[in-house]
Tab-separated table of C-alpha atoms and ligand atoms in Angstrom:
chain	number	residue	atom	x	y	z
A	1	UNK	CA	29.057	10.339	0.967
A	2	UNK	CA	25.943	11.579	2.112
A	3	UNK	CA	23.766	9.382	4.787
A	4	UNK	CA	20.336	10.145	6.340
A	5	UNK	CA	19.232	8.393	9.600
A	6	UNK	CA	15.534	8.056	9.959
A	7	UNK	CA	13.205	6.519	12.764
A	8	UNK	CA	12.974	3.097	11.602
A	9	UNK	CA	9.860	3.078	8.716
A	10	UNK	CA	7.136	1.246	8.906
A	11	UNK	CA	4.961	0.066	5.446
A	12	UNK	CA	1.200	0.631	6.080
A	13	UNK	CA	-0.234	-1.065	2.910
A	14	UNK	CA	1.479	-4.345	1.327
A	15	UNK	CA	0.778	-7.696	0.007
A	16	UNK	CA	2.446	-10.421	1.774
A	17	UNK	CA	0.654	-13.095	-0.394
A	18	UNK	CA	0.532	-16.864	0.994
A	19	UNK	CA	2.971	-19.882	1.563
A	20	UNK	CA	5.872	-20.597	-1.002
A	21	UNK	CA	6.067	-16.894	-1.688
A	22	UNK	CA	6.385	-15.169	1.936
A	23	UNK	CA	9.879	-16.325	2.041
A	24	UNK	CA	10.792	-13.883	-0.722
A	25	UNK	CA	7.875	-11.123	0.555
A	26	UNK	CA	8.896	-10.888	4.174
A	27	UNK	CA	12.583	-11.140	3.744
A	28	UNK	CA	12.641	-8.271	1.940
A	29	UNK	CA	9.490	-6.261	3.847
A	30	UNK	CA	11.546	-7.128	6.575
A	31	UNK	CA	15.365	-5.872	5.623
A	32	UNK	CA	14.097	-2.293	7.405
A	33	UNK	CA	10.736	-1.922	7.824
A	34	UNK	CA	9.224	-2.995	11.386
A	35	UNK	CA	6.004	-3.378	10.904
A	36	UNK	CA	3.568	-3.607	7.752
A	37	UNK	CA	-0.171	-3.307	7.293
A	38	UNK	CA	-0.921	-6.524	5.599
A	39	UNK	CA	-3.449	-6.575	2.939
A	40	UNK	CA	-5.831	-9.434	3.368
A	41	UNK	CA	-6.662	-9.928	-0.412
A	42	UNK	CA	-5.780	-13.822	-0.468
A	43	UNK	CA	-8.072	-16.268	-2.261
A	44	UNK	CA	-10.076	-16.702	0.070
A	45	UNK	CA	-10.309	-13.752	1.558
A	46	UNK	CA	-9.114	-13.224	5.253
A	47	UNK	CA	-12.524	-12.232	6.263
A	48	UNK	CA	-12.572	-13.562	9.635
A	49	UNK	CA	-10.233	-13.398	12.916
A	50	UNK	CA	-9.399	-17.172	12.699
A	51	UNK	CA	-8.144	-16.966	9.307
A	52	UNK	CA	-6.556	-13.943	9.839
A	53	UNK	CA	-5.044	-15.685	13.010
A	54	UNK	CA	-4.277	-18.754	10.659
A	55	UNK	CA	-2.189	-16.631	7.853
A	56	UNK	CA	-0.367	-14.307	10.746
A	57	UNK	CA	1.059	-17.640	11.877
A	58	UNK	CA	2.275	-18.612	8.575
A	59	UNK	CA	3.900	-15.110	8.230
A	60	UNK	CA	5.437	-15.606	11.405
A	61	UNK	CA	6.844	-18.635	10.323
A	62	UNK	CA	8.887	-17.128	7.628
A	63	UNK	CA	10.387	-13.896	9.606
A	64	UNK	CA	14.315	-13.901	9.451
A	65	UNK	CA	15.701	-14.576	13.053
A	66	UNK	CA	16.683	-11.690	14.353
A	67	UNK	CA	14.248	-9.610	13.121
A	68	UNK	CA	11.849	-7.916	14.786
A	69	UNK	CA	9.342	-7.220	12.224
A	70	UNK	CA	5.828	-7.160	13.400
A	71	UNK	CA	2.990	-8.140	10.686
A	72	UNK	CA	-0.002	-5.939	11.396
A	73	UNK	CA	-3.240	-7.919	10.323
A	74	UNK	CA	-6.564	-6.591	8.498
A	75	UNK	CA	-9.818	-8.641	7.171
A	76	UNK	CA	-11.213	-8.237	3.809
A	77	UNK	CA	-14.378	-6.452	3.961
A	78	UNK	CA	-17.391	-8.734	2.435
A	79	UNK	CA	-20.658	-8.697	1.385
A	80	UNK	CA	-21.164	-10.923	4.945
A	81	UNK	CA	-19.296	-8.938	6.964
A	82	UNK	CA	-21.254	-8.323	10.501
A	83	UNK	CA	-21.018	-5.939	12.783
A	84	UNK	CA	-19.872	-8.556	15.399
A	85	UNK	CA	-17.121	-9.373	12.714
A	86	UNK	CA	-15.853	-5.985	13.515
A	87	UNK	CA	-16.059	-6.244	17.381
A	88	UNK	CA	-14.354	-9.461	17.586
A	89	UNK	CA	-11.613	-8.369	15.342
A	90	UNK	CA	-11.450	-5.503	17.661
A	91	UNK	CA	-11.390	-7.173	21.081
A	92	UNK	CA	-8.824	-9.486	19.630
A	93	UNK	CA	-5.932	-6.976	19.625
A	94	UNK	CA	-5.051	-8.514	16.280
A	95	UNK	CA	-7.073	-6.673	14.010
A	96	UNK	CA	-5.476	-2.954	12.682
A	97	UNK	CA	-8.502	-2.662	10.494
A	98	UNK	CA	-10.556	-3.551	7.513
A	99	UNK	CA	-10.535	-3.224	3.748
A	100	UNK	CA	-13.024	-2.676	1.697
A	101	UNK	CA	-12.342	-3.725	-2.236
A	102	UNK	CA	-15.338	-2.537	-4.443
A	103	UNK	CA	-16.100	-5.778	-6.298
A	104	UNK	CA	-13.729	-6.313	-9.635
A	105	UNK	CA	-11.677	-3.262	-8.966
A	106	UNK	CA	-8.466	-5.233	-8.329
A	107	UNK	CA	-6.222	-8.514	-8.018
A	108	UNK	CA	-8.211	-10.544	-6.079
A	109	UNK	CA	-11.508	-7.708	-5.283
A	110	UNK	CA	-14.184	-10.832	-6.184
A	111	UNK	CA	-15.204	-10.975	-3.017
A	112	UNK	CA	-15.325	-7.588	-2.554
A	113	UNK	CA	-18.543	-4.728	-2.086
A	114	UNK	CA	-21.372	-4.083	-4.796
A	115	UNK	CA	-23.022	-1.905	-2.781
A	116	UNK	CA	-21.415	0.660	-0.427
A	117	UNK	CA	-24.768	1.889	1.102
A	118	UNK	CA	-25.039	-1.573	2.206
A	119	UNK	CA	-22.132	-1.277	4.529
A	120	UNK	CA	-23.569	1.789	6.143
A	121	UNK	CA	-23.788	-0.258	10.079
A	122	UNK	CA	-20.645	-1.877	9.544
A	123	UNK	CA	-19.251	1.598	9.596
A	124	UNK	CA	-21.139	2.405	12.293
A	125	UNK	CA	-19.467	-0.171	14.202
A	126	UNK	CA	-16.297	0.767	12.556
A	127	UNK	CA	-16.540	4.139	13.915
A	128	UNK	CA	-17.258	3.012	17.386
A	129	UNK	CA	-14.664	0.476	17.962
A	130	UNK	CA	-12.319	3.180	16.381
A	131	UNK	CA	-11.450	0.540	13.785
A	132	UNK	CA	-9.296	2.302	11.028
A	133	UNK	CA	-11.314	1.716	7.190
A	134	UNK	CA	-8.675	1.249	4.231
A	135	UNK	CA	-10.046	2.179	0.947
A	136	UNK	CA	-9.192	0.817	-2.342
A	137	UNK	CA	-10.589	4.221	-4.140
A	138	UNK	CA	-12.124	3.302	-7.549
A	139	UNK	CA	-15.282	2.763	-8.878
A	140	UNK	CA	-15.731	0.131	-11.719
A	141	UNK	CA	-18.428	1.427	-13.974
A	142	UNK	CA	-17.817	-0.373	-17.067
A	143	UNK	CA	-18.870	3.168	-18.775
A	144	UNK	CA	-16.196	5.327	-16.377
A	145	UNK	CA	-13.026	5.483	-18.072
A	146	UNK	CA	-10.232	4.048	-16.140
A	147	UNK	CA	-8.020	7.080	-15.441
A	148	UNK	CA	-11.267	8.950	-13.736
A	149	UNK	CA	-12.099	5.812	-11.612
A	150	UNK	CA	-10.464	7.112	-8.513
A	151	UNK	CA	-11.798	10.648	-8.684
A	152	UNK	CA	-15.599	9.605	-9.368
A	153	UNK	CA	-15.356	6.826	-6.539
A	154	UNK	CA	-14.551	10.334	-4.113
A	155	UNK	CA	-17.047	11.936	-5.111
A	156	UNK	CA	-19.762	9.467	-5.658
A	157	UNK	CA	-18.722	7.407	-2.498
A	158	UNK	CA	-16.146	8.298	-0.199
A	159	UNK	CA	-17.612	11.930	0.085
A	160	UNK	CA	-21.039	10.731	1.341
A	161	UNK	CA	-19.156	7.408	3.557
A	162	UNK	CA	-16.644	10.449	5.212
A	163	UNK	CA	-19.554	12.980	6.147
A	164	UNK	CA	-22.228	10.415	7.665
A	165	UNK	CA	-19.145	8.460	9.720
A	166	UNK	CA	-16.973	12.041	10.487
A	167	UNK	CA	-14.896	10.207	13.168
A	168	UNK	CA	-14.369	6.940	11.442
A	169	UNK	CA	-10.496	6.873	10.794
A	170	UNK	CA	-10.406	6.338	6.527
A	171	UNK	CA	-7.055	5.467	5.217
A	172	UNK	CA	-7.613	6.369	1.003
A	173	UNK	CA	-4.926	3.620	-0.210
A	174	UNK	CA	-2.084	3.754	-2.877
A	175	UNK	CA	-3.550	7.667	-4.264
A	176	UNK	CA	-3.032	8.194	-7.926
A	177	UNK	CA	-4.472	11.833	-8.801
A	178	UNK	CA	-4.770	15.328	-7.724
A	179	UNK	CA	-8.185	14.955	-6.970
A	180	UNK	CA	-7.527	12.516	-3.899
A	181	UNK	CA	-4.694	14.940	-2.926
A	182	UNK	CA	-7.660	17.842	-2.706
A	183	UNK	CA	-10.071	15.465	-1.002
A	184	UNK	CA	-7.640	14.278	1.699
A	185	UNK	CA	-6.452	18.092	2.218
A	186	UNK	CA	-9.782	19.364	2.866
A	187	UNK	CA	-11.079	16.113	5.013
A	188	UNK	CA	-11.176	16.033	8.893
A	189	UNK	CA	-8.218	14.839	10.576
A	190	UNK	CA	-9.896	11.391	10.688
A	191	UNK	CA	-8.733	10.736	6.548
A	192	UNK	CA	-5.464	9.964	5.444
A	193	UNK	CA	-4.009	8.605	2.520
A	194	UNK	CA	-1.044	5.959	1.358
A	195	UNK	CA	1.537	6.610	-1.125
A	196	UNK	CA	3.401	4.253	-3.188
A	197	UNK	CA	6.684	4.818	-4.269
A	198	UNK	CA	5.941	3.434	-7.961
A	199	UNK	CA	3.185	6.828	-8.281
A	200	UNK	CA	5.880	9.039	-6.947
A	201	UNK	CA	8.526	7.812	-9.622
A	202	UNK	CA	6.530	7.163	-12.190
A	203	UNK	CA	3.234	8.409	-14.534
A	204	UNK	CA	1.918	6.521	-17.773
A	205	UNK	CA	4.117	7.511	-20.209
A	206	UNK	CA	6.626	4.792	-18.525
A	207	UNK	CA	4.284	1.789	-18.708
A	208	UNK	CA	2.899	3.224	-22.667
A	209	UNK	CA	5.862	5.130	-24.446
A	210	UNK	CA	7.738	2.190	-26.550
A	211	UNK	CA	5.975	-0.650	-26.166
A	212	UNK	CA	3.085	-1.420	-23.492
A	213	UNK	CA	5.725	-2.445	-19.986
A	214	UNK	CA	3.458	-5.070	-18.043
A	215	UNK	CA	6.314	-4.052	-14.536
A	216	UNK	CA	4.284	-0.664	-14.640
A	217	UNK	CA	0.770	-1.730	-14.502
A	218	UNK	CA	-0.858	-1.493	-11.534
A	219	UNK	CA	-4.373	-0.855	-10.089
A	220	UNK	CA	-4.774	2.547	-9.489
A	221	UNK	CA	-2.959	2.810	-12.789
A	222	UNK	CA	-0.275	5.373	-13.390
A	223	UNK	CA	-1.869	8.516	-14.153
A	224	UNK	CA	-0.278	11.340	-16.457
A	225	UNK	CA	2.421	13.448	-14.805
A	226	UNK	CA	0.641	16.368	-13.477
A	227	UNK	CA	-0.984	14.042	-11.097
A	228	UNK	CA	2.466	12.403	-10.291
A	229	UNK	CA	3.667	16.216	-9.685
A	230	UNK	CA	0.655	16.548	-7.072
A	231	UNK	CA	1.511	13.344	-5.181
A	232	UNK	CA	5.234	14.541	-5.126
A	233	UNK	CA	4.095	17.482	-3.131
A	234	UNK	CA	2.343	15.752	-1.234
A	235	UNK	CA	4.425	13.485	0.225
A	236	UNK	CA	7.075	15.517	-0.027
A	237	UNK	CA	5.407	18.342	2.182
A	238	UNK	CA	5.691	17.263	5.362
A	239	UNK	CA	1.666	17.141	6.125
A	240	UNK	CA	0.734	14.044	8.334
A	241	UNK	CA	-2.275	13.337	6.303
A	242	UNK	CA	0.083	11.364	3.594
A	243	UNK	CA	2.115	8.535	4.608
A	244	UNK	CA	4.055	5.709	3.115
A	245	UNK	CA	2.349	2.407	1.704
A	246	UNK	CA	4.202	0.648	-0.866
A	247	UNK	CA	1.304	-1.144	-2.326
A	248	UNK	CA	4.371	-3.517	-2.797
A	249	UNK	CA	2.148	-6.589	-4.978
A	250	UNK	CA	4.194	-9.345	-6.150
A	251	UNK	CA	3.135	-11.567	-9.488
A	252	UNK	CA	4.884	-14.114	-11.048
A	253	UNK	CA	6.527	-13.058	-14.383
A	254	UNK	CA	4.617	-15.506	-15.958
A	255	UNK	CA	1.081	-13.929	-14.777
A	256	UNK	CA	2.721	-10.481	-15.331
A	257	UNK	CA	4.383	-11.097	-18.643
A	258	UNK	CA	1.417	-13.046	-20.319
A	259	UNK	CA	-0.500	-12.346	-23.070
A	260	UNK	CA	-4.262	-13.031	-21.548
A	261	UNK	CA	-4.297	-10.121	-19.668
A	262	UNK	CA	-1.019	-8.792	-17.561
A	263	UNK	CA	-1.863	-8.885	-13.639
A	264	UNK	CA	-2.245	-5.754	-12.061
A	265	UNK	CA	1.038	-4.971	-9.037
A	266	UNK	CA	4.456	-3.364	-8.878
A	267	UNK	CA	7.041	-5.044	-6.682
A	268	UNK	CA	8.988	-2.624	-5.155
A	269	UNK	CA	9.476	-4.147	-1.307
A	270	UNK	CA	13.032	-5.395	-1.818
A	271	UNK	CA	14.576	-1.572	-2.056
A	272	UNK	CA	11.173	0.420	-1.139
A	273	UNK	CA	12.587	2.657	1.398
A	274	UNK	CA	15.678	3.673	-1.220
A	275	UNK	CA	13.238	4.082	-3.825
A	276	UNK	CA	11.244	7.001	-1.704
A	277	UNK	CA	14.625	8.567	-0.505
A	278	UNK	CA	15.397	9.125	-4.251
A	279	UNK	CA	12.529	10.898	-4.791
A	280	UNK	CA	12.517	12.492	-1.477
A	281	UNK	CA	16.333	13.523	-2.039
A	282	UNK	CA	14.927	15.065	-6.251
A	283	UNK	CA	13.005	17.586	-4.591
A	284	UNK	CA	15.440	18.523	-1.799
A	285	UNK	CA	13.520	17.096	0.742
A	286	UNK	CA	15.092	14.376	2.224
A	287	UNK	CA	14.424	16.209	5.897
A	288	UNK	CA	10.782	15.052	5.368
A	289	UNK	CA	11.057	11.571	4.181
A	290	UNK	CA	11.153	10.743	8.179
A	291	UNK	CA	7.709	12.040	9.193
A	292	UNK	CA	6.438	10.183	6.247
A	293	UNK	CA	7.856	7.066	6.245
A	294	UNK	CA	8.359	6.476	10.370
A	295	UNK	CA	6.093	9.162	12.275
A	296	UNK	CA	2.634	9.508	10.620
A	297	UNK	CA	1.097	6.113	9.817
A	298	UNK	CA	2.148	5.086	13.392
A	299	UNK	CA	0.376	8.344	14.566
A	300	UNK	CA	-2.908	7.699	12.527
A	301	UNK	CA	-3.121	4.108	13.487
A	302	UNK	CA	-2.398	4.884	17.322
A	303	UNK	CA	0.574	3.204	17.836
A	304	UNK	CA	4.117	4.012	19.107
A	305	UNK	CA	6.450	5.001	16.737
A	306	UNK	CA	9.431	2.837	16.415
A	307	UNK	CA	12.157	2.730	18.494
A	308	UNK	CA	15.356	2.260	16.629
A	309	UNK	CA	16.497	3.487	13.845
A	310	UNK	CA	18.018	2.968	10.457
A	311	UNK	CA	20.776	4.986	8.100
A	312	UNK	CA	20.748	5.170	4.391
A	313	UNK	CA	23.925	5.907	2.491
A	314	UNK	CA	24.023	8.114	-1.243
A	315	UNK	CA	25.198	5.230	-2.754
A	316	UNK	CA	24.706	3.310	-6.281
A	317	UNK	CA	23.363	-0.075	-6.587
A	318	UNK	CA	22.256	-2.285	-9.502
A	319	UNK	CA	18.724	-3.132	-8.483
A	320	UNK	CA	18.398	-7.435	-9.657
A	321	UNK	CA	16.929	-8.426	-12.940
A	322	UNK	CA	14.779	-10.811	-11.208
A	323	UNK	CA	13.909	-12.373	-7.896
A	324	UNK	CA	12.955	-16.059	-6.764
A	325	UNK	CA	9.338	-15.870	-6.212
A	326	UNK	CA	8.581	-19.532	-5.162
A	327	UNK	CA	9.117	-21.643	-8.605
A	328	UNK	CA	9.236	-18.505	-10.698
A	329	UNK	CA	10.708	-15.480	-11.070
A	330	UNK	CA	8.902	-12.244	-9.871
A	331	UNK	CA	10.563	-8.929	-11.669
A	332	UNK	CA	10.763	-6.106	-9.471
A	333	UNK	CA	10.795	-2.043	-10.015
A	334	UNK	CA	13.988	-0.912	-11.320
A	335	UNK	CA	15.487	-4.487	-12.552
A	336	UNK	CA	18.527	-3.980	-13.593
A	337	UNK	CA	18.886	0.262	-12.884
A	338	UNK	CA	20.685	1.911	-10.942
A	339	UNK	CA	19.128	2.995	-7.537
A	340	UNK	CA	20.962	5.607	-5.833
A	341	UNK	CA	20.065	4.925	-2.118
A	342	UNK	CA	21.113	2.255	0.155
A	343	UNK	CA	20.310	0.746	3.456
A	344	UNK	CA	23.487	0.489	5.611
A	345	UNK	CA	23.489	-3.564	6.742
B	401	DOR	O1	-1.761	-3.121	-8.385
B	401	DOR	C1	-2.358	-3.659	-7.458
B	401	DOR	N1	-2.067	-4.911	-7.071
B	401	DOR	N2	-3.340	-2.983	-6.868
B	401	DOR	C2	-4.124	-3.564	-5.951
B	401	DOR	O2	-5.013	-2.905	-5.473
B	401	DOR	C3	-3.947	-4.984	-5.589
B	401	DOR	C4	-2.605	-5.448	-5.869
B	401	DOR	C5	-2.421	-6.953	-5.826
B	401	DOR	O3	-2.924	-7.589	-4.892
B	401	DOR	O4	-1.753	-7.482	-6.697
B	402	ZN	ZN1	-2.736	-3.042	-2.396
């Protein structure tokens, strides 16, 4: 049987979500990762350091004992943010950094920004306090056709944000296209990017082929499989600019499965780190799945890679049909499949 040991991973872009569903979110973010950027994308938004304070509590509240899995906080970048919003969050050691949701381009983006030029001194502060900027990527011109949102919000906005704020630390979140690959690749060494394993498995054809599949949709949305290809490399190619971020984004079946509109988020934290080996281990490159997954997040963020680490076995597994997700069921990526990767206990 083959194994790989890695550096303990850490997930730098999830959703945690709020009270009777963290038991289910950070029992499984917390299985092997040991530490997690937590997206602050609640209703309301964790805009502040006292709410933020507030909700790391609660998540504190539902770690397994014995684990030493550290929730790493960010606020939810508003049309009120301040620039002594930033500075607090800063001095408060609690902070890893902000995210900025263009208005209506995801779950739970209401609050978000209308106007990116309006932000212009907030990431001027930013870029003082070295405060790291996570970027949901997509622009949501009603006339800009969904699979090009990602590439026109590059060039229309992050472009512009990256040259007049060249040492403000830019993480481009959950990347769906070739186009982000190129624009990360040729960006200082102040831009990196996320990865989710659901864009490195799959491309539309799995959420459209036979019958519209409401597990696959998710915002970026899949994109066709040239772009998939492009991620693959990039993940796969051992450059610190591309890291791992599941983008893991529970719903209840019943908001996912519903025929008003399907909510946008692919679970995927309960075998995440199997998920990425497998694709990884497709493209004989299992010897870099450790820089991304343990060494270059912690190296962009500035903190200490992990100490420990943890050993993954070839070996086949039925992922479940279905999860508890407070009083109903949340369906995660690769229900009932076979996943070929396993954390050793
Ligand atoms: O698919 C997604 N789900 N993309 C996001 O950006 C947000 C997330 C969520 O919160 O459900
Ligand atoms: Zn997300």
């Amino acid at each position: 049987m083959r194994n790989i040991t890695l550096t303990r991973p850490d997930d730098w872009h999830v959703h945690l979500r709020d009270d009777e569903y963290l038991r289910r979110t950070i029992t499984d973010s917390a299985r092997y990762f040991g530490r997690a950027i937590v997206m602050p994308n609640l209703v309301p938004a964790i805009d502040n350091v006292q709410a933020a304070t507030e909700y790391h509590q609660r998540i504190v509240a539902n770690i397994p004992d014995g684990s030493a899995f550290k929730p790493l906080m960010t606020l939810y970048i508003t049309q009120n943010t301040r620039p002594e919003t930033i500075i607090e969050a800063s001095e408060s050691g609690l902070i890893h950094a902000f995210k900025l949701y263009p208005a209506g381009a995801t779950t739970n983006s209401e609050a978000g920004i209308e106007a990116i030029e309006s932000l212009y001194p907030i990431f001027e502060t930013m870029q003082k306090a070295n405060m790291p900027l996570c970027v949901h990527g997509e622009v949501t011109t009603e006339t800009v056709d969904i699979y090009d949102r990602e590439a026109v919000f590059i060039e229309s906005y992050l472009k512009p944000v990256c040259a007049a704020f060249p040492a403000l630390k830019v993480i481009l979140e959950h990347i769906t296209t070739s186009e982000a690959v190129d624009f990360v690749l040729k960006a200082n060494d102040q831009v990196a990017a996320t990865i989710t394993a659901h864009h490195l498995l799959f491309n539309r054809n799995h959420m459209l082929v036979g019958g519209l599949k409401p597990l696959y949709y998710c915002l970026p949305v899949l994109k066709r499989n040239i772009h998939q290809n492009a991620l693959i490399k990039a993940a796969t190619s051992g450059n610190s600019k591309f890291f791992l971020g599941t983008d893991s984004a529970p719903h209840p079946k019943s908001a996912k499965e519903n025929a008003c509109g399907c909510a946008a988020g692919s679970y995927t934290a309960h075998a995440a780190i199997e998920l990425y080996a497998e694709v990884f281990d497709k493209v004989n490159a299992l010897d870099k799945l450790e820089g991304f997954s343990s060494f270059f997040g912690a190296d962009f963020y500035g903190l200490p890679r992990n100490p420990d680490r943890i050993t993954l076995s070839q070996e086949s597994w039925s992922g479940p049909d279905r999860l508890q997700f407070g009083n109903d069921w949340l369906i995660p990526i690769r229900n009932g499949e076979t996943i070929t990767w396993k954390v050793k206990p």
